[in-house]
Structures are given as structure tokens and as C-alpha cells.
PDB file of C-alpha atoms in Angstrom:
ATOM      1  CA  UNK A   1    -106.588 -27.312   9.783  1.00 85.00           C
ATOM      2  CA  UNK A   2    -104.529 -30.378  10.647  1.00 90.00           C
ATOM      3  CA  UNK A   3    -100.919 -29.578  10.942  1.00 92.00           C
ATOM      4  CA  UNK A   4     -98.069 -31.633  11.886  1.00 95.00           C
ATOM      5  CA  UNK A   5     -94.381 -31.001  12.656  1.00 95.00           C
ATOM      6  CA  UNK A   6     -91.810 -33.333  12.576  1.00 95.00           C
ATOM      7  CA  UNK A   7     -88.195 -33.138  14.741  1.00 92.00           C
ATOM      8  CA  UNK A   8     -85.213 -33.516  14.196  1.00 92.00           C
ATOM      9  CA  UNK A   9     -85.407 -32.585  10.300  1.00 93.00           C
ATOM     10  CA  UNK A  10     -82.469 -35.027  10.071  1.00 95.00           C
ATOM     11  CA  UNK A  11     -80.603 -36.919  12.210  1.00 94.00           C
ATOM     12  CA  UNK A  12     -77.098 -38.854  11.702  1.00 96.00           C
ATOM     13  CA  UNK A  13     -76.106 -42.057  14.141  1.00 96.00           C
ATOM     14  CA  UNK A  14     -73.521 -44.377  14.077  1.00 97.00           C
ATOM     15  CA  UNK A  15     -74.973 -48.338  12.952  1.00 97.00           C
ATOM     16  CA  UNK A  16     -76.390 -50.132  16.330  1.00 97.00           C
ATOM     17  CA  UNK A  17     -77.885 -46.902  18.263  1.00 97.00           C
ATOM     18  CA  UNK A  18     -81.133 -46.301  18.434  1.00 96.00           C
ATOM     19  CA  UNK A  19     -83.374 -43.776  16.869  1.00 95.00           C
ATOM     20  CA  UNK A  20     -86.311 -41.570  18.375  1.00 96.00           C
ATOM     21  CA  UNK A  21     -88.499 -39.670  15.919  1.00 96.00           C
ATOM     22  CA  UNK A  22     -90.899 -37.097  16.797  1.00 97.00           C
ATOM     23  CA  UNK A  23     -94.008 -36.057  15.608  1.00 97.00           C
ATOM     24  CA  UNK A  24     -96.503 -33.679  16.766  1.00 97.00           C
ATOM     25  CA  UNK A  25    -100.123 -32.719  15.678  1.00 96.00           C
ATOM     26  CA  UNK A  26    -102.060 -30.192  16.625  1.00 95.00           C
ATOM     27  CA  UNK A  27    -105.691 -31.534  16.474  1.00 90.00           C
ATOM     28  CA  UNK A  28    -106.051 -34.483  18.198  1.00 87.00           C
ATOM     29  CA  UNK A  29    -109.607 -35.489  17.036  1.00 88.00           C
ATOM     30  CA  UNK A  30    -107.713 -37.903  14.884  1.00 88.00           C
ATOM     31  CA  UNK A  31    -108.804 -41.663  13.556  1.00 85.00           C
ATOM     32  CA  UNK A  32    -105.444 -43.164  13.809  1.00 90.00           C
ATOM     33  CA  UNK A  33    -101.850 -41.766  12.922  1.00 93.00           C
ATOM     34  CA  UNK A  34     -99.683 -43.302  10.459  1.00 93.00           C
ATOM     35  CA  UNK A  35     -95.984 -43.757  10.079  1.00 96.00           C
ATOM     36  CA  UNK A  36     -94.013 -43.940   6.605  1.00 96.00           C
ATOM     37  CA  UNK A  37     -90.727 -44.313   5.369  1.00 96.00           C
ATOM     38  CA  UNK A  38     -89.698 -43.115   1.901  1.00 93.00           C
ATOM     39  CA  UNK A  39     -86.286 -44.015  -0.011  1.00 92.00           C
ATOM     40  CA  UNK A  40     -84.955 -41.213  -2.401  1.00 84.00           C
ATOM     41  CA  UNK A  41     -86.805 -41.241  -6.165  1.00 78.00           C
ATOM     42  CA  UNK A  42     -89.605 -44.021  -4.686  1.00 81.00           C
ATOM     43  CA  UNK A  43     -93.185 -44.058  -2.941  1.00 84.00           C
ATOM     44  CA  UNK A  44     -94.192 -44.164   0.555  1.00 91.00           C
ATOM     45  CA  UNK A  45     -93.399 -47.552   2.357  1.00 92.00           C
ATOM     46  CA  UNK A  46     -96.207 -47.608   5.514  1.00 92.00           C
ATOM     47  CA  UNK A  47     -94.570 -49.204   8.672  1.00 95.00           C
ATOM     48  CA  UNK A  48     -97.083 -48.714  11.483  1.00 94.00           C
ATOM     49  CA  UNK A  49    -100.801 -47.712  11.581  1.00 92.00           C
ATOM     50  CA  UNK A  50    -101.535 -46.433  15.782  1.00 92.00           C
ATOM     51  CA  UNK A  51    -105.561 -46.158  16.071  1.00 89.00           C
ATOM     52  CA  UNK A  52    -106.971 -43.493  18.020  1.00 88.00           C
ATOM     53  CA  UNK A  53    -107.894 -46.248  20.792  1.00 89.00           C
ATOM     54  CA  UNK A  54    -104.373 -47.434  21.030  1.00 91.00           C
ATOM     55  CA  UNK A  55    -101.610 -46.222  22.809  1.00 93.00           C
ATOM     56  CA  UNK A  56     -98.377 -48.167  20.876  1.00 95.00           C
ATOM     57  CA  UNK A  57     -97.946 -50.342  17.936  1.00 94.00           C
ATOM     58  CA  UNK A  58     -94.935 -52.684  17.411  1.00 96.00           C
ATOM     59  CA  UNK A  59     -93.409 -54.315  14.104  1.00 95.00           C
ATOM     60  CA  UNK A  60     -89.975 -55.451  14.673  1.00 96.00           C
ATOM     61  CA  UNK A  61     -87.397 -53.496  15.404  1.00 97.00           C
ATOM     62  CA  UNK A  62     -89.982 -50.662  15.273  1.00 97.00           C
ATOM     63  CA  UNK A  63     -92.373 -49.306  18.057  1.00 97.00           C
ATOM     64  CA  UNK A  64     -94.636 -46.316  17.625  1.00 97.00           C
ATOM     65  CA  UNK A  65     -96.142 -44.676  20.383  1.00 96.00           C
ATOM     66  CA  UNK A  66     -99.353 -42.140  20.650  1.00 96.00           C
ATOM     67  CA  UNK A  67    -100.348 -39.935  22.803  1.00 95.00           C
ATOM     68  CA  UNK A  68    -103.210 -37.902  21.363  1.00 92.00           C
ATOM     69  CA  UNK A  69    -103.948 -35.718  24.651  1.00 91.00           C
ATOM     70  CA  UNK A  70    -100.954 -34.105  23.972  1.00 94.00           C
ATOM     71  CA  UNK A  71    -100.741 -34.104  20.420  1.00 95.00           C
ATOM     72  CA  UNK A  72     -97.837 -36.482  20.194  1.00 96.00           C
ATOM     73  CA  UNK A  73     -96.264 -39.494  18.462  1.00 97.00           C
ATOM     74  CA  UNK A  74     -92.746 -40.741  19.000  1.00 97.00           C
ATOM     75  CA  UNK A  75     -90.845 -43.660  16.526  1.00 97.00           C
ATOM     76  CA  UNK A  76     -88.417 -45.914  18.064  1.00 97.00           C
ATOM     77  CA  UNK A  77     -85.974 -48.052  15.897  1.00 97.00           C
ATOM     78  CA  UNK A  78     -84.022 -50.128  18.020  1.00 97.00           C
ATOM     79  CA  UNK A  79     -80.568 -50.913  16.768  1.00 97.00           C
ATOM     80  CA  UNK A  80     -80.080 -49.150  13.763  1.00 97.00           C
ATOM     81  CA  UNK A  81     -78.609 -51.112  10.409  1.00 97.00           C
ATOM     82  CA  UNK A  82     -77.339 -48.466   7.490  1.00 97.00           C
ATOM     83  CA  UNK A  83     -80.628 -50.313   5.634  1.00 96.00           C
ATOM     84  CA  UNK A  84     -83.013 -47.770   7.970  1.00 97.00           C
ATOM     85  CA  UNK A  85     -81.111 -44.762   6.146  1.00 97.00           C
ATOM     86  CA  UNK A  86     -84.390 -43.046   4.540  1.00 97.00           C
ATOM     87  CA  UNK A  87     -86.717 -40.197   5.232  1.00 96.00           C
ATOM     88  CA  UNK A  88     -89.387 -41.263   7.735  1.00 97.00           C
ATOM     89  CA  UNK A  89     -92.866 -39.152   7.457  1.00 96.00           C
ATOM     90  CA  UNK A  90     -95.545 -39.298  10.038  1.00 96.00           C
ATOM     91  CA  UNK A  91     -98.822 -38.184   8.742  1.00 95.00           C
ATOM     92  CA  UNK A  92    -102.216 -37.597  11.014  1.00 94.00           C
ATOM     93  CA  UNK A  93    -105.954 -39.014   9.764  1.00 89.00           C
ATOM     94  CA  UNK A  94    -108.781 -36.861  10.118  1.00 84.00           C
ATOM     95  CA  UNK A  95    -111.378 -38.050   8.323  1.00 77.00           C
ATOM     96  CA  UNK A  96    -110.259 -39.167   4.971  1.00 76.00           C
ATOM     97  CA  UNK A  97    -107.268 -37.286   4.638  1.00 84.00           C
ATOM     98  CA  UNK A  98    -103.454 -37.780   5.748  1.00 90.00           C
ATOM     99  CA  UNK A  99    -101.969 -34.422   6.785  1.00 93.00           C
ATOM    100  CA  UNK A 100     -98.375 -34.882   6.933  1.00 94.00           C
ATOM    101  CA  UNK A 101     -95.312 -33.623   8.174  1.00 94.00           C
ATOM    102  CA  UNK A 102     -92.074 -32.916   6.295  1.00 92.00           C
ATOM    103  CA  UNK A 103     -90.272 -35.776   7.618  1.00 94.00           C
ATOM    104  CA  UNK A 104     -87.383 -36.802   9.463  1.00 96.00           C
ATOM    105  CA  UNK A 105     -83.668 -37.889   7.015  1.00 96.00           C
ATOM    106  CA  UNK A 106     -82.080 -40.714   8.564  1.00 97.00           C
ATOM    107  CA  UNK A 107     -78.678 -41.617   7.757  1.00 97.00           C
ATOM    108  CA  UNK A 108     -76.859 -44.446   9.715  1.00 97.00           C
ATOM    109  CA  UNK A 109     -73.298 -44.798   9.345  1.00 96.00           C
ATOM    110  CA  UNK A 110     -71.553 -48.453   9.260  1.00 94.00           C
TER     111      UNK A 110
ATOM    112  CA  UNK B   1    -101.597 -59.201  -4.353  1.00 54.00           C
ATOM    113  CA  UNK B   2    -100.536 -56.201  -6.499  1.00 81.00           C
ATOM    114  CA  UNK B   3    -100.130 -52.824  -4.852  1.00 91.00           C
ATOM    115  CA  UNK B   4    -100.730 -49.363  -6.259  1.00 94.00           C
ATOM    116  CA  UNK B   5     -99.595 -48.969  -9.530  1.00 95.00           C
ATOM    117  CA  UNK B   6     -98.829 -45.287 -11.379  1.00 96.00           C
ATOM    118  CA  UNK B   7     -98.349 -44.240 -14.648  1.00 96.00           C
ATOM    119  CA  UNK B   8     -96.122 -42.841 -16.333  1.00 96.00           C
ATOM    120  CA  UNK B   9     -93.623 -43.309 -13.455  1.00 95.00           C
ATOM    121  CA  UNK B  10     -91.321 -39.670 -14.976  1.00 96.00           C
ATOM    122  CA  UNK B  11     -93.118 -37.449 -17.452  1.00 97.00           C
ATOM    123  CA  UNK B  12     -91.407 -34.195 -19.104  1.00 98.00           C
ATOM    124  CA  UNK B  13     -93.572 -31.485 -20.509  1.00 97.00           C
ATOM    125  CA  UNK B  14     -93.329 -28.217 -21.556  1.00 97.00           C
ATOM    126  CA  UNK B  15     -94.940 -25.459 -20.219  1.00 97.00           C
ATOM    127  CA  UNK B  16     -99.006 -24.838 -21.676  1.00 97.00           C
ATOM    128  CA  UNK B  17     -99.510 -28.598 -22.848  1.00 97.00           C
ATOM    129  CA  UNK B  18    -101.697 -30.783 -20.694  1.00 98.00           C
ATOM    130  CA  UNK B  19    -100.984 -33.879 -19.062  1.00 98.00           C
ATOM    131  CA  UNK B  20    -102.796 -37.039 -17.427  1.00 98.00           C
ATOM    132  CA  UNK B  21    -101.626 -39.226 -15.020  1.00 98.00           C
ATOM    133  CA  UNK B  22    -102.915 -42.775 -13.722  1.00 97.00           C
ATOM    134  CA  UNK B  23    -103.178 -44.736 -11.235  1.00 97.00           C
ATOM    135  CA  UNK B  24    -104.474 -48.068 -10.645  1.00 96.00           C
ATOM    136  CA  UNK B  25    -105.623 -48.918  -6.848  1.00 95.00           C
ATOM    137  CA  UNK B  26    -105.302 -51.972  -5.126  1.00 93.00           C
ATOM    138  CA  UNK B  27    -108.108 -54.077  -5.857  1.00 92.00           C
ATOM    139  CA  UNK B  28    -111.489 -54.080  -4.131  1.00 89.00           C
ATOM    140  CA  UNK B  29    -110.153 -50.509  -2.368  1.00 91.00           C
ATOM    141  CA  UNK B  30    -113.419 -48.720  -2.717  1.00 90.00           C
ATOM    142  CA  UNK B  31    -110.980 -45.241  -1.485  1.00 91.00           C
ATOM    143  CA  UNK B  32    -108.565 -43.293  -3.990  1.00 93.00           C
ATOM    144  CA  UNK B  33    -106.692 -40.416  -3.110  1.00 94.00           C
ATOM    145  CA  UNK B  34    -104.558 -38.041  -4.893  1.00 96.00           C
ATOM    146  CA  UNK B  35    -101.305 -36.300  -3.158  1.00 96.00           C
ATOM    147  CA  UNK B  36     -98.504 -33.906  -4.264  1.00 96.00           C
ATOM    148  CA  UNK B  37     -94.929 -33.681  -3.574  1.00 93.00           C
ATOM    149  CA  UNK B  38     -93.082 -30.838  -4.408  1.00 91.00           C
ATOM    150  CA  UNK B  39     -89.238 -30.064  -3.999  1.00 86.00           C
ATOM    151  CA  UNK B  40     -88.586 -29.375  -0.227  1.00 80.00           C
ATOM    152  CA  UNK B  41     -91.987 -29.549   0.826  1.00 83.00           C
ATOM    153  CA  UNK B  42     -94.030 -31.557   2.485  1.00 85.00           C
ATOM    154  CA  UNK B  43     -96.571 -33.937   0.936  1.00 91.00           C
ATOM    155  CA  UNK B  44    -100.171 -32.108  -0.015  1.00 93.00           C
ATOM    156  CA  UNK B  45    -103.476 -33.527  -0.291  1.00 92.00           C
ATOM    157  CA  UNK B  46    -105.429 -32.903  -3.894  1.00 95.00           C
ATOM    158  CA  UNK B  47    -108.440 -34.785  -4.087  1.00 94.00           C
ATOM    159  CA  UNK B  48    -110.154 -38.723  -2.835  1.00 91.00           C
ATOM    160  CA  UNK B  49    -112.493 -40.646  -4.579  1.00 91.00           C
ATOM    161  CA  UNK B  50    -115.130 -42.847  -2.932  1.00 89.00           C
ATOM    162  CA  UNK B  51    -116.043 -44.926  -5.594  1.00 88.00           C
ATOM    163  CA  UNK B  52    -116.468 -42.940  -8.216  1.00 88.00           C
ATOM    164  CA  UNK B  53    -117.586 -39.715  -6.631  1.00 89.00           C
ATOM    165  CA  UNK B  54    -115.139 -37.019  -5.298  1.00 89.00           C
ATOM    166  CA  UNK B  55    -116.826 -36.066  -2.350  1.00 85.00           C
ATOM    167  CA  UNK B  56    -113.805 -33.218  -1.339  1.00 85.00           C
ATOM    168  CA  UNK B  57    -111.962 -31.760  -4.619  1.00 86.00           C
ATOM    169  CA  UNK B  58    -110.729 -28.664  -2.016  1.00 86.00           C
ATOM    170  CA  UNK B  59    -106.879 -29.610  -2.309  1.00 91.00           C
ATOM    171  CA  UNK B  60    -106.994 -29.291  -5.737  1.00 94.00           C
ATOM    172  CA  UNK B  61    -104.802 -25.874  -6.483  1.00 93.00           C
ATOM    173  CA  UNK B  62    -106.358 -24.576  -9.375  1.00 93.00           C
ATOM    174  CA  UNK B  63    -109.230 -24.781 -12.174  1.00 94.00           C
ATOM    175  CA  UNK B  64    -106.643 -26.197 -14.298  1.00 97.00           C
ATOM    176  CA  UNK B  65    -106.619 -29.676 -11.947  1.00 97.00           C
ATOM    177  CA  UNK B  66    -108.982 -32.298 -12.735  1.00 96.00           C
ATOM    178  CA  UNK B  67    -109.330 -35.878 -12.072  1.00 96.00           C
ATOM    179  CA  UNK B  68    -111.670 -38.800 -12.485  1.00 95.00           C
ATOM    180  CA  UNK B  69    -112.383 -42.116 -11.615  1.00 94.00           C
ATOM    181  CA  UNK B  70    -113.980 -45.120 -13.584  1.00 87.00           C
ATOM    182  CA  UNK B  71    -116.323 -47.079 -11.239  1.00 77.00           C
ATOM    183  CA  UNK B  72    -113.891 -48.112  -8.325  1.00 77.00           C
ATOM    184  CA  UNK B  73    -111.168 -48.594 -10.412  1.00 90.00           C
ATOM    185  CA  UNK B  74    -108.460 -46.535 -12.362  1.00 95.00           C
ATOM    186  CA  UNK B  75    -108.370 -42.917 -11.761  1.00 97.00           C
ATOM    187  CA  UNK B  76    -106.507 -40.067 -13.853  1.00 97.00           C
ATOM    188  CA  UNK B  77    -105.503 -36.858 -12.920  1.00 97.00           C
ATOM    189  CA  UNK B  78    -105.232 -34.513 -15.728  1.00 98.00           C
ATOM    190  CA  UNK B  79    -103.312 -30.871 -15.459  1.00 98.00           C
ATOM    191  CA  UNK B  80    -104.241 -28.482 -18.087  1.00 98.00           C
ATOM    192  CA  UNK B  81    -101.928 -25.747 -19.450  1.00 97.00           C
ATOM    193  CA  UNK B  82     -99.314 -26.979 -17.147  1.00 97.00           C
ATOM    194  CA  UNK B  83     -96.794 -24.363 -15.260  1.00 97.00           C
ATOM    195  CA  UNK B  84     -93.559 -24.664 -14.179  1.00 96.00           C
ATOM    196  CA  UNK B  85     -94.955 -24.717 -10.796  1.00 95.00           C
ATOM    197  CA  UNK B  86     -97.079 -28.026 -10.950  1.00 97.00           C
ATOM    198  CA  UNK B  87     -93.271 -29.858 -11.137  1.00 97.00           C
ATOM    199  CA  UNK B  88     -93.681 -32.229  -8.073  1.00 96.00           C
ATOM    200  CA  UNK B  89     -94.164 -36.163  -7.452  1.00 95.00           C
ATOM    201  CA  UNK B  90     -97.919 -37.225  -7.851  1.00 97.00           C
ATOM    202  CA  UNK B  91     -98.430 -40.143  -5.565  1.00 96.00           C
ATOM    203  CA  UNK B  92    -101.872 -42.062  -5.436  1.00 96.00           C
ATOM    204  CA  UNK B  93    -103.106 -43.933  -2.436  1.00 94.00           C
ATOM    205  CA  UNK B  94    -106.207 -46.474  -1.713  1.00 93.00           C
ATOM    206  CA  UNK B  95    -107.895 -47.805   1.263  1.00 90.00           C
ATOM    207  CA  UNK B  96    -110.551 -50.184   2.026  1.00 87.00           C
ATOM    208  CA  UNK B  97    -113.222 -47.377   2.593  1.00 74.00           C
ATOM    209  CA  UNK B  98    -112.391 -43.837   4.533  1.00 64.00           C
ATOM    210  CA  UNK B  99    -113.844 -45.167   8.147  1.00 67.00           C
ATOM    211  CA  UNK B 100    -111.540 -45.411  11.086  1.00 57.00           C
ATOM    212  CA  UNK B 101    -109.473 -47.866  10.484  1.00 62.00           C
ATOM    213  CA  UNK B 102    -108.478 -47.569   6.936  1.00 78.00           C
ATOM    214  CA  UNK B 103    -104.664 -47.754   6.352  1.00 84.00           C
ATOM    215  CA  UNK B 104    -103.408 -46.000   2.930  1.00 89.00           C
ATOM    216  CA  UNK B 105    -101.427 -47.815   0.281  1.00 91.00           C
ATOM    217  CA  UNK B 106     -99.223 -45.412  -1.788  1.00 93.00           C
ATOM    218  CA  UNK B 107     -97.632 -46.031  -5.393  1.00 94.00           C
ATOM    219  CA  UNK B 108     -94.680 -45.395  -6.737  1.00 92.00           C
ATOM    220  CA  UNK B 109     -95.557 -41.978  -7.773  1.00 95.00           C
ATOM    221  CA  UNK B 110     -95.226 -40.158 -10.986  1.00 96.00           C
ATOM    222  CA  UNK B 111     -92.457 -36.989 -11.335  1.00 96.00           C
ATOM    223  CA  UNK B 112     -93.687 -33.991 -13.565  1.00 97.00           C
ATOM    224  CA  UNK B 113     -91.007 -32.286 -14.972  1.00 97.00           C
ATOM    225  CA  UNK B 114     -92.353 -28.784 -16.764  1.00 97.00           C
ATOM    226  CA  UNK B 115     -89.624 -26.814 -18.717  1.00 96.00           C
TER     227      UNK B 115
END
């Protein structure tokens, strides 16, 4: 069974620093690896997809990096605006199924 | 093009009635899927449709879970004799198909509320 831990479990910066994410998995016969963000009382907002074959993805501000040897996935937002305070979830695909972990709470202060 | 849409978006019950929930994929998504999100915890997978067939129903937590799904289209997901347990956020997802590359769309989600 696919599970997947996520660290810090929150995290507090002041606006313009940047923020690393972490998630770890711990099968790594995954299809691709998917990162969300997801504002208090709403859905799931999808940011980046990483494929198994990839190594990074890159939208923005935002870079997502795999490394499935190890089990790993790190989230980068560069220069952080108080609009990126949200809970950010990373969630593994095996198969057909995301397994996800219990996210990361982002606030950035002005 | 319209994303995921869920229905009702809030829903208050009271403990022992039933309830159904919708959702509508994205169109032409041939994949539906079915997640829960209780209170604290972390999101859990129910149940995915290809189609209309639900090849893997193991995430569903009891008998009293159900769902369906019309053709590749709308899907409900009913809860019998609800409990004050099954209180969580319902979200529904769709894909193109369930191969490697398939990236999931979520909805808004639906919150059960059972007094």
C-alpha cells in the first residue's frame, strides 16, 4: 500500500521568500506524481503533473522536482505573494488511484 | 470548457436517512473517481469508474456505500443509513482514461454534515 508523507505540516514565511515542500512515497513503481493546492471550504486546484520519465516540471513561479529512486518529490515556490497562503497536497499515482498525503498549510505574511 | 461539477455543494442529514450525491465529469473523461475528506485527515480513495463499470469498489468503507455511473457521464454516490462518522467532504475527480499519463480534475466537493 501506497503511502505518502508530507513535511513540514505547516510552514509560516514572511511575503518574497521562498518555499520548499516535501513529499515522500514509499513505492516508487509510480505513473507520475501530482501536486495540488487546496483553499479552505473549496476543491483541489492541480498545479503540476511530474511523469514517472521526468525528473522536474515547471509552471511559473512553481517547479516540482522527482526523484522516484528515492521515493521523493520536493515543491519550490519562488518568491512567495500572501495569494500562495493554502494547503498544498502531493498525492502519488499507482495505477488509477491518487494516494495522498496530508498536506503542507502555507501561510505567507505581507 | 466546464470542469467538474458536484452536487449538492453542503448537505445536512440526520443520522439513519440516506443520501446521494452527484457529480458531473468533465466531458469526454471516460475516468470517474470518488474520494473522501474527513476532518484532520488526509484525503481517501472510495471507488473509480471506467465508463460505466467500477472495476475497484475496495475503498468503499462499508456495505452501506454505493455508487453508480450512467454511461460515461454523471455518477452518484449514495450513503445509506448514514452515521455520524460518514461527515467528511466528497470530492469527485475525472481523467481522460486511467493510463500513464492521465492528470485528475477535482470538483468542488460536497460537505456531509450528519447530526
Amino acid at each position: 500500500k501506497q503511502e505518502v508523507t508530507q513535511i513540514p505540516a505547516a510552514l509560516s514565511v514572511p511575503e518574497g521568500e521562498n518555499l520548499v515542500l516535501n513529499c515522500s512515497f514509499t513505492d516508487s513503481a509510480i505513473y507520475n506524481l501530482q501536486w495540488f493546492r487546496q483553499d479552505p471550504g473549496k476543491g483541489l486546484t492541480s498545479l503540476l503533473l511530474i511523469q514517472s520519465s521526468q525528473r522536474e516540471q515547471t509552471s511559473g513561479r512553481l517547479n516540482a522536482s522527482l526523484d522516484k529512486s528515492s521515493g521523493r518529490s520536493t515543491l519550490y515556490i519562488a518568491a512567495s505573494q500572501p495569494g500562495d497562503s493554502a494547503t498544498y497536497l502531493c498525492a502519488a499515482h499507482n495505477d488509477y488511484k491518487l494516494s495522498f498525503g496530508a498536506g503542507t498549510t502555507v501561510t505567507v505574511r505581507a | 470548457g466546464a470542469g467538474v461539477s458536484q452536487s449538492p455543494s453542503n448537505k445536512v442529514t440526520e443520522k439513519g436517512k440516506d443520501v446521494e450525491l452527484r457529480c458531473d465529469p468533465i466531458s469526454g473523461h471516460t475516468a470517474l473517481y470518488w474520494y473522501r475528506q474527513r476532518l484532520g485527515q488526509g484525503l481517501e480513495f472510495l471507488i473509480y469508474f471506467q465508463g460505466n463499470s467500477a472495476p475497484d469498489k475496495s475503498g468503499l468503507p462499508s456495505d452501506r456505500f454505493s455508487a453508480e455511473r450512467t454511461g460515461e457521464s454523471v455518477s452518484t454516490l449514495t450513503i445509506q443509513r448514514t452515521q455520524q462518522e460518514d461527515s467528511a467532504v466528497y470530492l469527485c475527480a475525472s481523467s481522460l482514461g486511467t493510463s500513464t499519463y492521465n492528470e485528475q480534475f477535482f470538483g468542488p466537493g460536497t460537505r456531509l454534515t450528519v447530526l
